[in-house]
Amino acid sequence: MPQITQSKKRGKDGTSQFTITFTAEESTAAQEHALQHAAEQLTVPGFRPGKAPMDMVRSKVNPNDLLEDAVHELVRAQLPSMVTENKLEPIIAPSIALEKKEPLTVTMTFVEKPAVTLGKLSAITPEKKTPKVEDKHFDQVLNSIASQHAVTSVVERPSKMGDKLTIDFKGSLLDGTEPSGLKAAGYAVTLGSQNLVPGMEEELTGIAPGGSKTFTVTFPKEHEQLGGKPVTFAVNVSRVEEVSVPELTDDFVKEKLGRPSAQALKDDVRNSLMQQEENFEQRRRRDEMLSKLVKAVSVELAPGLVAEEMRSIAGEISQQLQERGTTMQEWIKTTGKKPEEIEAEWKKQAEERLKLRMGIQELMAQQEITVTDEEVSAEVAKQAQRVKSDADRAEIEKQYAPGANARAQLEWQMKVEKLFEKICN
């Protein structure tokens, strides 16, 4: 039997360490078993798989690989009893480190959930603001609705704000280069719509059909490619149209929009905007609560736990890049950052994710947030009702069957939602 000693008691970060020393007989047997397994996987000319002489197989296999396989076999055999006898509740797979080959000695590091402390609930509770609809926003929506039914008429006078222009334009930098995206023909724009670079609409006023103008504007600093750079535009105006926007009268609203009256339309618009503001305020409160929660959490994170979360982050990014048809190496080049800089960012992100997750769990426990199996089943039934075919409903029920990962994730999401409702509302 191997000799097992607890070399490090459970620390604040949730880690505990055990040293396992195996007998020579156990080590030899495990390595022979690993060699036999390697023989079954190895292709040796002239021999069927698993039938080649062991000496020949041994000469073709890396001894370190054999030892590693043997160690994992021996550790797997001891793992269940170690967890049970020491009442361990690991949250990630234990790490294994080889200490000595003779006698074969390894250390196993287990990571359990560390102790988490939170500040006062008042420090986590987000500020509540009363949502309201700004008159300016309300008027903009009404004007947008009316503008969808605007009519235009060609005019021969110089352009003014509110007119619709058809233009050809070309932009160039001071050195004469022409960036992509700054050239178009037959481009339509309404002056006052604020769809152009700031300053362009003012420059385009006062130009009659057939007229041209050259002027320079500076792109806003937040522009991705040309931020802060002056660009010279050469513009030809081929058409000027006067835009007539209808008034939202009762008759117009009934005929064009199917509403009983102009006031009914305005009420619908205001109610819709208020719902948007309420949704925005709800999201703002939740974001603020999560931000405050991360700062309020006090926890010591085990290096192995942070490393595991970093691997998870890397996997998520790799999957996203694969879906976009690129690789991690190509993506790193586009960032212009060194690998160690990206690793540092991932470490910080991993620590914040772990603190947030553990903070939510601790807050759930303090607030006694629970979700019954009946509530989860009811939510699954709702999702099943949203699909039409019996096959799709059966697939949803199978996906969220008791014990399935999807059901556990749904239960977690429902708990989080209850927590938000209790703290944020």
Short mmCIF file of C-alpha atoms in Angstrom, two decimals:
data_model
loop_
_atom_site.label_atom_id
_atom_site.label_comp_id
_atom_site.label_asym_id
_atom_site.label_seq_id
_atom_site.Cartn_x
_atom_site.Cartn_y
_atom_site.Cartn_z
CA MET A 1 0.00 0.00 0.00
CA PRO A 2 1.27 3.51 -0.73
CA GLN A 3 2.15 5.84 2.09
CA ILE A 4 -0.03 8.97 2.10
CA THR A 5 0.62 12.00 4.27
CA GLN A 6 -1.08 15.39 4.29
CA SER A 7 1.83 17.73 3.71
CA LYS A 8 -0.24 20.93 3.74
CA LYS A 9 -3.47 21.58 5.60
CA ARG A 10 -6.34 23.38 3.91
CA GLY A 11 -5.29 27.01 3.55
CA LYS A 12 -7.31 30.21 3.12
CA ASP A 13 -7.20 29.74 -0.64
CA GLY A 14 -8.84 26.31 -0.28
CA THR A 15 -5.76 24.28 -1.21
CA SER A 16 -4.52 21.21 0.61
CA GLN A 17 -1.63 18.99 -0.41
CA PHE A 18 -0.85 15.32 0.02
CA THR A 19 2.39 13.42 -0.53
CA ILE A 20 2.07 9.86 -1.82
CA THR A 21 4.98 7.44 -1.84
CA PHE A 22 4.43 4.20 -3.78
CA THR A 23 6.27 0.95 -3.21
CA ALA A 24 8.73 -0.35 -5.80
CA GLU A 25 6.31 -3.17 -6.63
CA GLU A 26 3.43 -0.74 -7.25
CA SER A 27 5.61 1.50 -9.41
CA THR A 28 6.97 -1.40 -11.47
CA ALA A 29 3.53 -2.93 -12.02
CA ALA A 30 2.05 0.39 -13.12
CA GLN A 31 4.87 1.06 -15.56
CA GLU A 32 4.57 -2.43 -17.03
CA HIS A 33 0.86 -1.86 -17.48
CA ALA A 34 1.59 1.47 -19.17
CA LEU A 35 4.09 -0.28 -21.44
CA GLN A 36 1.49 -2.90 -22.40
CA HIS A 37 -1.01 -0.14 -23.20
CA ALA A 38 1.63 1.61 -25.32
CA ALA A 39 2.29 -1.66 -27.18
CA GLU A 40 -1.40 -1.89 -28.11
CA GLN A 41 -1.26 1.62 -29.58
CA LEU A 42 2.14 1.27 -31.27
CA THR A 43 2.61 0.09 -34.87
CA VAL A 44 5.67 -2.16 -35.19
CA PRO A 45 6.43 -3.56 -38.68
CA GLY A 46 6.00 -7.33 -38.76
CA PHE A 47 3.88 -7.53 -35.60
CA ARG A 48 0.20 -7.22 -34.86
CA PRO A 49 -0.79 -4.48 -32.38
CA GLY A 50 0.12 -5.58 -28.86
CA LYS A 51 2.20 -8.56 -30.02
CA ALA A 52 5.60 -6.94 -30.48
CA PRO A 53 8.33 -7.92 -27.95
CA MET A 54 8.29 -5.65 -24.89
CA ASP A 55 11.99 -4.82 -25.28
CA MET A 56 11.32 -3.54 -28.80
CA VAL A 57 8.32 -1.54 -27.60
CA ARG A 58 10.33 -0.11 -24.72
CA SER A 59 13.03 1.11 -27.11
CA LYS A 60 10.44 3.05 -29.11
CA VAL A 61 8.58 4.67 -26.21
CA ASN A 62 9.71 7.73 -24.28
CA PRO A 63 10.44 6.59 -20.69
CA ASN A 64 9.06 9.84 -19.31
CA ASP A 65 5.74 9.19 -21.07
CA LEU A 66 5.61 5.73 -19.53
CA LEU A 67 6.30 7.13 -16.08
CA GLU A 68 3.65 9.82 -16.52
CA ASP A 69 1.04 7.24 -17.56
CA ALA A 70 2.00 5.05 -14.61
CA VAL A 71 1.70 7.95 -12.16
CA HIS A 72 -1.77 8.85 -13.42
CA GLU A 73 -2.89 5.23 -13.16
CA LEU A 74 -1.64 4.95 -9.58
CA VAL A 75 -3.15 8.29 -8.57
CA ARG A 76 -6.54 7.50 -10.10
CA ALA A 77 -6.71 4.38 -7.98
CA GLN A 78 -6.09 6.37 -4.78
CA LEU A 79 -8.28 9.37 -5.59
CA PRO A 80 -11.74 8.12 -4.44
CA SER A 81 -10.51 6.97 -1.02
CA MET A 82 -8.47 10.15 -0.50
CA VAL A 83 -11.51 12.34 -1.21
CA THR A 84 -13.76 10.28 1.07
CA GLU A 85 -11.37 9.78 3.98
CA ASN A 86 -10.27 13.41 4.08
CA LYS A 87 -13.79 14.76 3.41
CA LEU A 88 -12.58 16.79 0.43
CA GLU A 89 -14.87 18.73 -1.89
CA PRO A 90 -12.59 19.73 -4.80
CA ILE A 91 -13.96 22.26 -7.27
CA ILE A 92 -11.40 21.49 -9.97
CA ALA A 93 -9.35 18.41 -10.84
CA PRO A 94 -6.36 17.99 -8.50
CA SER A 95 -2.91 18.77 -9.84
CA ILE A 96 -0.15 16.15 -9.73
CA ALA A 97 3.58 16.79 -9.45
CA LEU A 98 6.37 14.20 -9.54
CA GLU A 99 8.74 14.62 -6.61
CA LYS A 100 11.03 11.56 -6.85
CA LYS A 101 11.31 8.54 -9.12
CA GLU A 102 12.81 6.23 -6.48
CA PRO A 103 10.87 5.64 -4.43
CA LEU A 104 8.12 6.96 -6.68
CA THR A 105 6.78 10.01 -4.85
CA VAL A 106 4.18 12.51 -6.02
CA THR A 107 2.28 15.41 -4.51
CA MET A 108 -1.41 16.01 -5.14
CA THR A 109 -2.87 19.46 -4.64
CA PHE A 110 -6.62 19.74 -4.12
CA VAL A 111 -8.51 23.00 -4.44
CA GLU A 112 -11.73 23.40 -2.53
CA LYS A 113 -13.98 26.46 -2.43
CA PRO A 114 -12.09 29.13 -0.48
CA ALA A 115 -13.61 31.22 2.30
CA VAL A 116 -15.48 34.22 0.89
CA THR A 117 -16.41 37.34 2.81
CA LEU A 118 -18.57 40.22 1.64
CA GLY A 119 -18.99 43.77 2.76
CA LYS A 120 -22.28 45.23 3.93
CA LEU A 121 -25.29 44.75 1.68
CA SER A 122 -25.63 48.52 1.42
CA ALA A 123 -22.23 48.63 -0.31
CA ILE A 124 -23.52 46.25 -2.97
CA THR A 125 -27.02 47.67 -3.46
CA PRO A 126 -27.12 49.84 -6.59
CA GLU A 127 -28.42 53.38 -6.64
CA LYS A 128 -32.01 53.57 -7.83
CA LYS A 129 -32.95 56.20 -10.37
CA THR A 130 -36.44 56.95 -11.62
CA PRO A 131 -36.60 56.30 -15.36
CA LYS A 132 -38.06 59.09 -17.46
CA VAL A 133 -38.55 59.95 -21.10
CA GLU A 134 -36.77 63.11 -22.23
CA ASP A 135 -38.97 65.43 -24.30
CA LYS A 136 -36.11 65.77 -26.81
CA HIS A 137 -36.01 62.00 -27.35
CA PHE A 138 -39.82 61.84 -27.58
CA ASP A 139 -39.88 64.58 -30.24
CA GLN A 140 -37.10 62.86 -32.20
CA VAL A 141 -39.14 59.66 -32.43
CA LEU A 142 -42.25 61.50 -33.56
CA ASN A 143 -40.22 63.40 -36.16
CA SER A 144 -38.74 60.12 -37.35
CA ILE A 145 -42.21 58.62 -37.77
CA ALA A 146 -43.39 61.65 -39.70
CA SER A 147 -40.21 61.71 -41.82
CA GLN A 148 -40.89 58.17 -43.05
CA HIS A 149 -43.87 59.62 -44.92
CA ALA A 150 -42.10 62.72 -46.18
CA VAL A 151 -42.39 63.75 -49.83
CA THR A 152 -39.70 65.51 -51.86
CA SER A 153 -39.73 67.91 -54.78
CA VAL A 154 -36.77 68.90 -56.95
CA VAL A 155 -35.72 72.54 -56.60
CA GLU A 156 -33.18 74.70 -58.44
CA ARG A 157 -32.23 76.96 -55.53
CA PRO A 158 -29.14 76.66 -53.27
CA SER A 159 -29.40 73.98 -50.62
CA LYS A 160 -30.44 74.64 -47.04
CA MET A 161 -30.84 72.59 -43.87
CA GLY A 162 -33.61 70.03 -44.25
CA ASP A 163 -33.00 69.51 -47.98
CA LYS A 164 -32.11 66.14 -49.49
CA LEU A 165 -28.98 66.25 -51.65
CA THR A 166 -27.59 63.81 -54.18
CA ILE A 167 -23.81 64.18 -54.28
CA ASP A 168 -20.58 62.72 -55.62
CA PHE A 169 -17.65 63.09 -53.25
CA LYS A 170 -14.03 62.10 -52.78
CA GLY A 171 -11.94 62.54 -49.64
CA SER A 172 -8.17 62.73 -49.34
CA LEU A 173 -5.60 63.29 -46.61
CA LEU A 174 -3.20 66.22 -46.59
CA ASP A 175 -0.52 64.08 -48.24
CA GLY A 176 -2.87 63.29 -51.13
CA THR A 177 -3.66 59.68 -50.20
CA GLU A 178 -7.28 58.59 -50.54
CA PRO A 179 -8.44 56.31 -47.67
CA SER A 180 -10.96 53.62 -48.56
CA GLY A 181 -14.60 54.45 -47.88
CA LEU A 182 -14.24 58.16 -48.66
CA LYS A 183 -15.47 58.06 -52.24
CA ALA A 184 -19.03 57.65 -53.55
CA ALA A 185 -21.23 58.60 -56.48
CA GLY A 186 -24.96 59.33 -56.30
CA TYR A 187 -24.87 59.44 -52.52
CA ALA A 188 -28.10 60.75 -50.92
CA VAL A 189 -28.03 62.69 -47.67
CA THR A 190 -30.51 64.91 -45.84
CA LEU A 191 -28.95 68.00 -44.33
CA GLY A 192 -29.62 68.06 -40.60
CA SER A 193 -29.74 64.27 -40.25
CA GLN A 194 -26.25 64.27 -38.65
CA ASN A 195 -25.23 61.23 -40.72
CA LEU A 196 -22.04 62.87 -42.01
CA VAL A 197 -18.76 63.83 -40.40
CA PRO A 198 -19.37 66.84 -38.12
CA GLY A 199 -18.97 70.03 -40.12
CA MET A 200 -19.82 68.53 -43.52
CA GLU A 201 -23.53 69.41 -43.46
CA GLU A 202 -22.77 73.07 -42.82
CA GLU A 203 -20.29 73.05 -45.72
CA LEU A 204 -22.93 71.57 -48.03
CA THR A 205 -25.48 74.31 -47.42
CA GLY A 206 -25.77 77.05 -50.00
CA ILE A 207 -24.76 74.91 -53.01
CA ALA A 208 -27.11 74.90 -56.03
CA PRO A 209 -27.68 71.86 -58.27
CA GLY A 210 -24.64 71.38 -60.51
CA GLY A 211 -22.41 73.23 -58.07
CA SER A 212 -19.24 71.94 -56.43
CA LYS A 213 -17.16 72.72 -53.40
CA THR A 214 -13.87 71.67 -51.80
CA PHE A 215 -13.48 71.92 -48.04
CA THR A 216 -11.60 70.34 -45.14
CA VAL A 217 -13.06 68.83 -41.96
CA THR A 218 -11.36 67.04 -39.07
CA PHE A 219 -12.62 63.59 -38.14
CA PRO A 220 -13.72 63.02 -34.52
CA LYS A 221 -11.05 61.57 -32.25
CA GLU A 222 -13.12 58.41 -31.63
CA HIS A 223 -13.10 57.47 -35.33
CA GLU A 224 -11.29 54.14 -35.63
CA GLN A 225 -9.09 54.91 -38.65
CA LEU A 226 -9.10 58.68 -39.19
CA GLY A 227 -9.62 60.02 -35.68
CA GLY A 228 -8.23 63.55 -35.32
CA LYS A 229 -7.07 63.71 -38.94
CA PRO A 230 -8.08 66.53 -41.35
CA VAL A 231 -9.64 65.26 -44.59
CA THR A 232 -10.27 67.36 -47.69
CA PHE A 233 -13.48 66.59 -49.58
CA ALA A 234 -14.24 67.47 -53.19
CA VAL A 235 -18.04 67.43 -53.60
CA ASN A 236 -20.32 67.81 -56.63
CA VAL A 237 -24.05 68.39 -55.98
CA SER A 238 -26.18 66.91 -58.75
CA ARG A 239 -29.62 67.28 -57.18
CA VAL A 240 -31.37 69.30 -54.48
CA GLU A 241 -34.80 68.28 -53.19
CA GLU A 242 -37.00 70.08 -50.75
CA VAL A 243 -38.38 67.73 -48.10
CA SER A 244 -41.93 68.17 -46.84
CA VAL A 245 -42.66 66.35 -43.61
CA PRO A 246 -46.38 65.81 -42.90
CA GLU A 247 -47.97 66.96 -39.67
CA LEU A 248 -49.17 64.16 -37.41
CA THR A 249 -52.84 65.12 -37.43
CA ASP A 250 -55.72 62.84 -36.44
CA ASP A 251 -56.67 62.29 -40.08
CA PHE A 252 -53.08 61.50 -41.13
CA VAL A 253 -52.52 59.13 -38.23
CA LYS A 254 -55.77 57.28 -38.92
CA GLU A 255 -55.07 56.94 -42.65
CA LYS A 256 -51.33 56.20 -42.68
CA LEU A 257 -50.57 54.68 -39.29
CA GLY A 258 -53.78 52.91 -38.32
CA ARG A 259 -54.06 54.69 -34.94
CA PRO A 260 -57.37 56.15 -33.73
CA SER A 261 -55.86 59.60 -33.11
CA ALA A 262 -52.65 61.61 -32.94
CA GLN A 263 -52.83 61.51 -29.15
CA ALA A 264 -53.12 57.71 -29.19
CA LEU A 265 -49.96 57.55 -31.31
CA LYS A 266 -48.13 59.85 -28.92
CA ASP A 267 -49.27 57.77 -25.95
CA ASP A 268 -48.00 54.59 -27.64
CA VAL A 269 -44.66 56.21 -28.41
CA ARG A 270 -44.24 57.55 -24.86
CA ASN A 271 -45.18 54.17 -23.33
CA SER A 272 -42.74 52.38 -25.61
CA LEU A 273 -39.95 54.80 -24.74
CA MET A 274 -40.74 54.47 -21.03
CA GLN A 275 -40.47 50.68 -21.30
CA GLN A 276 -37.09 51.10 -22.98
CA GLU A 277 -35.94 53.45 -20.20
CA GLU A 278 -37.14 51.02 -17.52
CA ASN A 279 -35.27 48.17 -19.20
CA PHE A 280 -32.16 50.33 -19.47
CA GLU A 281 -32.41 51.31 -15.79
CA GLN A 282 -32.81 47.67 -14.82
CA ARG A 283 -29.67 46.71 -16.78
CA ARG A 284 -27.80 49.68 -15.29
CA ARG A 285 -28.69 48.62 -11.74
CA ARG A 286 -27.61 45.06 -12.40
CA ASP A 287 -24.31 46.14 -13.95
CA GLU A 288 -23.68 48.46 -11.00
CA MET A 289 -24.47 45.71 -8.52
CA LEU A 290 -22.04 43.30 -10.19
CA SER A 291 -19.35 45.96 -10.33
CA LYS A 292 -19.79 46.72 -6.64
CA LEU A 293 -19.94 43.02 -5.78
CA VAL A 294 -16.52 42.32 -7.32
CA LYS A 295 -15.03 45.11 -5.21
CA ALA A 296 -16.81 43.89 -2.06
CA VAL A 297 -15.60 40.29 -2.34
CA SER A 298 -12.64 39.29 -0.22
CA VAL A 299 -11.22 35.90 -1.18
CA GLU A 300 -7.82 34.29 -1.58
CA LEU A 301 -7.65 32.49 -4.93
CA ALA A 302 -5.48 29.42 -5.39
CA PRO A 303 -3.02 29.70 -8.31
CA GLY A 304 -4.36 26.44 -9.73
CA LEU A 305 -7.91 27.79 -9.70
CA VAL A 306 -6.85 30.98 -11.52
CA ALA A 307 -4.90 28.92 -14.06
CA GLU A 308 -7.95 26.74 -14.71
CA GLU A 309 -10.11 29.83 -15.29
CA MET A 310 -7.46 31.26 -17.64
CA ARG A 311 -7.59 28.04 -19.67
CA SER A 312 -11.36 28.44 -19.84
CA ILE A 313 -10.99 32.01 -21.12
CA ALA A 314 -8.45 30.90 -23.72
CA GLY A 315 -10.81 28.14 -24.84
CA GLU A 316 -13.70 30.57 -25.23
CA ILE A 317 -11.59 32.98 -27.27
CA SER A 318 -10.23 30.14 -29.40
CA GLN A 319 -13.77 28.95 -30.15
CA GLN A 320 -14.86 32.46 -31.15
CA LEU A 321 -11.82 32.86 -33.39
CA GLN A 322 -12.45 29.50 -35.01
CA GLU A 323 -16.01 30.54 -35.82
CA ARG A 324 -14.58 33.67 -37.47
CA GLY A 325 -12.11 31.60 -39.48
CA THR A 326 -8.93 32.70 -37.75
CA THR A 327 -6.46 31.34 -35.21
CA MET A 328 -5.15 32.38 -31.82
CA GLN A 329 -1.71 33.12 -33.28
CA GLU A 330 -3.20 35.38 -35.97
CA TRP A 331 -5.38 37.16 -33.40
CA ILE A 332 -2.43 37.81 -31.08
CA LYS A 333 -0.56 39.44 -34.00
CA THR A 334 -3.48 41.80 -34.65
CA THR A 335 -3.52 42.96 -31.02
CA GLY A 336 0.06 44.18 -31.21
CA LYS A 337 0.63 42.84 -27.70
CA LYS A 338 3.23 40.47 -26.36
CA PRO A 339 2.04 37.01 -25.22
CA GLU A 340 2.93 37.87 -21.62
CA GLU A 341 0.76 41.00 -21.82
CA ILE A 342 -2.21 38.97 -23.02
CA GLU A 343 -1.53 36.40 -20.31
CA ALA A 344 -1.57 39.17 -17.69
CA GLU A 345 -4.91 40.42 -19.03
CA TRP A 346 -6.35 36.91 -18.93
CA LYS A 347 -5.13 36.48 -15.36
CA LYS A 348 -6.84 39.69 -14.26
CA GLN A 349 -10.02 38.68 -16.09
CA ALA A 350 -9.90 35.19 -14.54
CA GLU A 351 -9.53 36.61 -11.03
CA GLU A 352 -12.46 38.99 -11.56
CA ARG A 353 -14.65 36.21 -12.96
CA LEU A 354 -13.87 33.94 -10.02
CA LYS A 355 -14.46 36.70 -7.48
CA LEU A 356 -17.78 37.59 -9.12
CA ARG A 357 -18.93 33.96 -9.29
CA MET A 358 -18.00 33.27 -5.68
CA GLY A 359 -19.46 36.57 -4.56
CA ILE A 360 -22.78 35.72 -6.21
CA GLN A 361 -22.77 32.30 -4.54
CA GLU A 362 -22.07 33.84 -1.14
CA LEU A 363 -24.74 36.49 -1.63
CA MET A 364 -27.25 33.82 -2.66
CA ALA A 365 -26.52 31.93 0.54
CA GLN A 366 -26.89 35.06 2.67
CA GLN A 367 -30.15 36.06 0.98
CA GLU A 368 -31.43 32.45 1.05
CA ILE A 369 -32.05 32.38 -2.70
CA THR A 370 -33.41 29.01 -3.78
CA VAL A 371 -35.07 27.53 -6.84
CA THR A 372 -37.21 24.43 -6.54
CA ASP A 373 -37.16 21.57 -9.00
CA GLU A 374 -40.79 22.37 -9.79
CA GLU A 375 -39.81 25.93 -10.78
CA VAL A 376 -37.08 24.63 -13.09
CA SER A 377 -39.48 22.13 -14.67
CA ALA A 378 -42.03 24.91 -15.21
CA GLU A 379 -39.40 27.03 -16.98
CA VAL A 380 -38.40 24.08 -19.18
CA ALA A 381 -42.08 23.60 -20.06
CA LYS A 382 -42.30 27.28 -21.07
CA GLN A 383 -39.32 26.90 -23.38
CA ALA A 384 -40.83 23.76 -24.88
CA GLN A 385 -44.08 25.59 -25.59
CA ARG A 386 -42.24 28.16 -27.70
CA VAL A 387 -41.34 25.58 -30.36
CA LYS A 388 -43.83 24.10 -32.79
CA SER A 389 -42.76 20.55 -33.55
CA ASP A 390 -43.07 17.61 -31.17
CA ALA A 391 -39.51 16.59 -32.05
CA ASP A 392 -38.12 19.98 -30.96
CA ARG A 393 -40.11 19.87 -27.72
CA ALA A 394 -38.81 16.38 -27.01
CA GLU A 395 -35.24 17.58 -27.66
CA ILE A 396 -35.65 20.45 -25.19
CA GLU A 397 -37.05 18.13 -22.53
CA LYS A 398 -34.14 15.75 -23.10
CA GLN A 399 -31.59 18.58 -22.99
CA TYR A 400 -32.97 19.81 -19.65
CA ALA A 401 -33.61 16.42 -18.09
CA PRO A 402 -32.76 16.01 -14.36
CA GLY A 403 -29.01 15.71 -13.92
CA ALA A 404 -28.16 17.35 -17.26
CA ASN A 405 -25.63 20.19 -17.37
CA ALA A 406 -28.13 22.42 -19.20
CA ARG A 407 -30.64 22.00 -16.38
CA ALA A 408 -28.03 22.91 -13.75
CA GLN A 409 -27.10 25.99 -15.76
CA LEU A 410 -30.77 26.97 -16.08
CA GLU A 411 -31.21 26.59 -12.33
CA TRP A 412 -28.20 28.84 -11.75
CA GLN A 413 -29.56 31.49 -14.13
CA MET A 414 -32.92 31.41 -12.35
CA LYS A 415 -31.22 31.89 -8.99
CA VAL A 416 -29.24 34.84 -10.36
CA GLU A 417 -32.45 36.36 -11.67
CA LYS A 418 -34.09 36.02 -8.24
CA LEU A 419 -31.03 37.59 -6.64
CA PHE A 420 -31.18 40.54 -9.03
CA GLU A 421 -34.88 41.04 -8.32
CA LYS A 422 -34.29 41.06 -4.57
CA ILE A 423 -31.26 43.37 -4.56
CA CYS A 424 -31.91 45.66 -7.52
CA ASN A 425 -35.67 46.25 -7.46
#
